[in-house]
Tab-separated table of C-alpha atoms in Angstrom:
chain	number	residue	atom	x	y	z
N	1	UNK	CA	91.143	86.231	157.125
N	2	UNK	CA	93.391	87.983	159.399
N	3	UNK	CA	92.093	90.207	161.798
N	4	UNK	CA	93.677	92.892	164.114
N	5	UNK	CA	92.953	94.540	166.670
N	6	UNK	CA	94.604	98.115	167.523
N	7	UNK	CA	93.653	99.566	170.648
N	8	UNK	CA	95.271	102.180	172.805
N	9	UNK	CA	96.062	101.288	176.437
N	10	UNK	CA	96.701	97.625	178.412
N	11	UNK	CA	93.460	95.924	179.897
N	12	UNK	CA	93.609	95.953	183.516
N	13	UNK	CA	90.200	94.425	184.715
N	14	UNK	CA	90.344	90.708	184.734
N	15	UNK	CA	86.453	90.710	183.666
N	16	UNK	CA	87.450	91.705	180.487
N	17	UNK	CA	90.631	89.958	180.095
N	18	UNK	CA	88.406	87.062	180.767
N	19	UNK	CA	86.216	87.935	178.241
N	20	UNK	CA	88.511	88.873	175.630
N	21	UNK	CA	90.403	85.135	175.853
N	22	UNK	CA	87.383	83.558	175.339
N	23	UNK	CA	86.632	85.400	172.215
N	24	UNK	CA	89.948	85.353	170.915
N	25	UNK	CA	89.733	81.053	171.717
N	26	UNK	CA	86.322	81.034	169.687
N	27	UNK	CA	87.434	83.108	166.693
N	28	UNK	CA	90.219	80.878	166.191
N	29	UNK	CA	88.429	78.904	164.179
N	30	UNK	CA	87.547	81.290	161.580
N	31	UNK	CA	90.611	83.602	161.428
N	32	UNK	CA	93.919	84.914	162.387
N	33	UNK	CA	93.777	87.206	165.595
N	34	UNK	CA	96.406	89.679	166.648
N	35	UNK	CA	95.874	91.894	169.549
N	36	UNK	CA	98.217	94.961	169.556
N	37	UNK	CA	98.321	97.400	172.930
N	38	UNK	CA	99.884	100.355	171.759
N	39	UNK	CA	100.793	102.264	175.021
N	40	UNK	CA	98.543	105.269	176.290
N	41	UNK	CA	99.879	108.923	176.624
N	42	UNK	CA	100.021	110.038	180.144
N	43	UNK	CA	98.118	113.237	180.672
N	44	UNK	CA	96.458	115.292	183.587
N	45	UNK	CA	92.863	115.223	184.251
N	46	UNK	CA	92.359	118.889	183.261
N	47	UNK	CA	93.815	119.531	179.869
N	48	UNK	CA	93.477	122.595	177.161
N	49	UNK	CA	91.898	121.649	173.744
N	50	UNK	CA	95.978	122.401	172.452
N	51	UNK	CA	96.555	119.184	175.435
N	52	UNK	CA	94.255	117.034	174.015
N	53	UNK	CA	94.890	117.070	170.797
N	54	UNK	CA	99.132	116.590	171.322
N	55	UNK	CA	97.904	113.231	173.574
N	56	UNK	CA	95.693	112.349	170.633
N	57	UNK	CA	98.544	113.171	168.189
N	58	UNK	CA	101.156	111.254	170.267
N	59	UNK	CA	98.577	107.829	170.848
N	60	UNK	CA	98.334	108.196	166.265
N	61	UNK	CA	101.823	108.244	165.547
N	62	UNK	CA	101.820	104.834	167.758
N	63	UNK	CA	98.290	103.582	166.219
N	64	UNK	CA	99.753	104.135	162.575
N	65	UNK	CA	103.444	102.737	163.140
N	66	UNK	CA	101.180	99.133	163.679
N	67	UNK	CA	98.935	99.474	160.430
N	68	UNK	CA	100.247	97.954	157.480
N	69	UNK	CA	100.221	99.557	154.121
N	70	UNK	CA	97.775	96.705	152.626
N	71	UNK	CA	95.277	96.297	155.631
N	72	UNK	CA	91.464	97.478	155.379
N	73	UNK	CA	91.447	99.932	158.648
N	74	UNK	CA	88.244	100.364	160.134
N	75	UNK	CA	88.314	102.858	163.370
N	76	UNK	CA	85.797	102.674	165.689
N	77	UNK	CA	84.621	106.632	166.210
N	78	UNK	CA	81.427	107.964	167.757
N	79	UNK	CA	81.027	110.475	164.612
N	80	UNK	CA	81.029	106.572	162.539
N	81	UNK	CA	77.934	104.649	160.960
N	82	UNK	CA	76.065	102.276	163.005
N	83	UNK	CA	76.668	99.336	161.470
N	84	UNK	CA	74.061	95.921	162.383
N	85	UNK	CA	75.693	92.503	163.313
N	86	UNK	CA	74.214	91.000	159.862
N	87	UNK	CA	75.998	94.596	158.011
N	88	UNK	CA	79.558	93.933	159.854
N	89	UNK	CA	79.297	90.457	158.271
N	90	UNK	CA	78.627	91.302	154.917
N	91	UNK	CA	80.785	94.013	154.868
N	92	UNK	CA	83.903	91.377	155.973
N	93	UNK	CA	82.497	89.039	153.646
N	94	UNK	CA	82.648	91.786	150.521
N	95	UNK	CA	86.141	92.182	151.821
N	96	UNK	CA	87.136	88.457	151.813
N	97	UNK	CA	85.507	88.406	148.103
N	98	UNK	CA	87.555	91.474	147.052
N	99	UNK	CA	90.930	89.876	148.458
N	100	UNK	CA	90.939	92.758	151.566
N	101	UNK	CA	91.842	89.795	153.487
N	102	UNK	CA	93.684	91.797	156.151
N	103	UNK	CA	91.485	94.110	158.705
N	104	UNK	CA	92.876	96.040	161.575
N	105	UNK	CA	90.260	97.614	163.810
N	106	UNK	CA	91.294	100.497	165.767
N	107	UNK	CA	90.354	101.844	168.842
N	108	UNK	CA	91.375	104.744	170.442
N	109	UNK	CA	92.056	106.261	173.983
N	110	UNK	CA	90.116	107.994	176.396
N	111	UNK	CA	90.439	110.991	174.108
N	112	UNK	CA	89.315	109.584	171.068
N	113	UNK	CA	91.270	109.144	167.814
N	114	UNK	CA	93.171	111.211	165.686
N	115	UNK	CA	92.426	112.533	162.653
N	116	UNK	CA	95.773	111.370	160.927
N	117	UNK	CA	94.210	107.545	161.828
N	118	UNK	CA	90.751	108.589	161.263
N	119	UNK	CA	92.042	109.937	157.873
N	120	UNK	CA	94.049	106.615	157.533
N	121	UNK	CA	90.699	104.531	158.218
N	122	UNK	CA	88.630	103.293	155.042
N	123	UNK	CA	85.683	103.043	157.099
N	124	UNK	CA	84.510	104.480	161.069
N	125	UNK	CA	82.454	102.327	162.729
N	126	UNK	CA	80.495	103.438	165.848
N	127	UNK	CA	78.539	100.700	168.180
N	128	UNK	CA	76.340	103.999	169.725
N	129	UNK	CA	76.217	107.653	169.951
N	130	UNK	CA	77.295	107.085	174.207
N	131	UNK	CA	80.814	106.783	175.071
N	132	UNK	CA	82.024	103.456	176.116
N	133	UNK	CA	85.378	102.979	178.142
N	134	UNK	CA	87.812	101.916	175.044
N	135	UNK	CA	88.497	98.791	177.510
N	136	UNK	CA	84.954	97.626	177.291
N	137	UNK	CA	84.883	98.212	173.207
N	138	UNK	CA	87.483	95.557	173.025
N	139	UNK	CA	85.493	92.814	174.520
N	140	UNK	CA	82.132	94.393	172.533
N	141	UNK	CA	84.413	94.067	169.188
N	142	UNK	CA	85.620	90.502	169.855
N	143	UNK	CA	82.089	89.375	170.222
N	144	UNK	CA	80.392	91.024	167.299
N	145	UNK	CA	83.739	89.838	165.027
N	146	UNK	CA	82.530	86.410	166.090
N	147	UNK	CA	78.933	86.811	165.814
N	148	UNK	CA	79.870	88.368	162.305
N	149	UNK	CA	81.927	85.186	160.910
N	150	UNK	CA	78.826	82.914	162.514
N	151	UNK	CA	76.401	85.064	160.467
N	152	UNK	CA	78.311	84.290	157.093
N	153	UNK	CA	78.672	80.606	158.010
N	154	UNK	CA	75.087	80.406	158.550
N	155	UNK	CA	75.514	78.752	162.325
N	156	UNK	CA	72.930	79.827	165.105
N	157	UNK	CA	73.921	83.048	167.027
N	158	UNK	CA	71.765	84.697	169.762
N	159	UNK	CA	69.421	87.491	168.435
């Protein structure tokens, strides 16, 4: 299986640089990874709706230029279903089984996603109904990816 990872912005924090490396080193054994920074839109902290929605707009066209036409895009979106660890593994199983062998993950910026890629998306995932920095998601998607593959394997995982 090859899985990517779309995400808006470059990871400063080491923390989570850390982290992310050593869950991109684990889930090399059980697929192909590909992390893709697609740059963030610079914009002031106060911004009209109109604002918002162009730096959404802008951060899509760049989100969708890295999607290919035959991948399975599932966008991680607050207004998404909760999914459980054991559901994100059967659901990447189902694809494996149904030759949907290629699954990009998106994740947008600070402002969320928009809705040209949530359009594009065959299925929005959301880990809560907080808000998360889109930094931190990365490293929260990494890990449940591998707990995911683990699950279908049927090799211990922390509960």
């Amino acid at each position: 299986m090859q899985i990517s990872i779309i995400s808006v912005g470059k990871l400063k924090e080491k923390y989570l640089r850390e982290g992310i490396e050593e869950y991109s080193k684990r889930l090399s054994a059980y697929c192909k990874l590909q992390i893709v920074e697609v740059s963030d839109e610079k914009a002031p902290e106060e911004m009209s709706a109109a604002e918002m929605e162009q730096v959404k707009r802008k951060e899509g066209e760049r989100i969708l230029a890295q999607i290919k036409q035959d991948q399975y895009v599932i966008a991680l979106a607050i207004e998404g279903q909760m999914w459980s660890s054991e559901k994100l593994s059967a659901e990447m199983d189902r694809l494996a089984l149904h030759g949907r062998s290629q699954v990009a993950f998106v994740i947008g910026g600070s402002l969320g996603l928009a809705d040209t890629v949530l359009k594009r998306a065959d299925a929005l995932l959301s880990f809560s109904k907080m808000t998360f920095p889109h930094q931190l998601v990365r490293l929260v998607l990494l890990e449940q990816v591998y707990r995911a593959f683990r699950i279908s394997r049927g090799e211990p995982y922390h509960k």
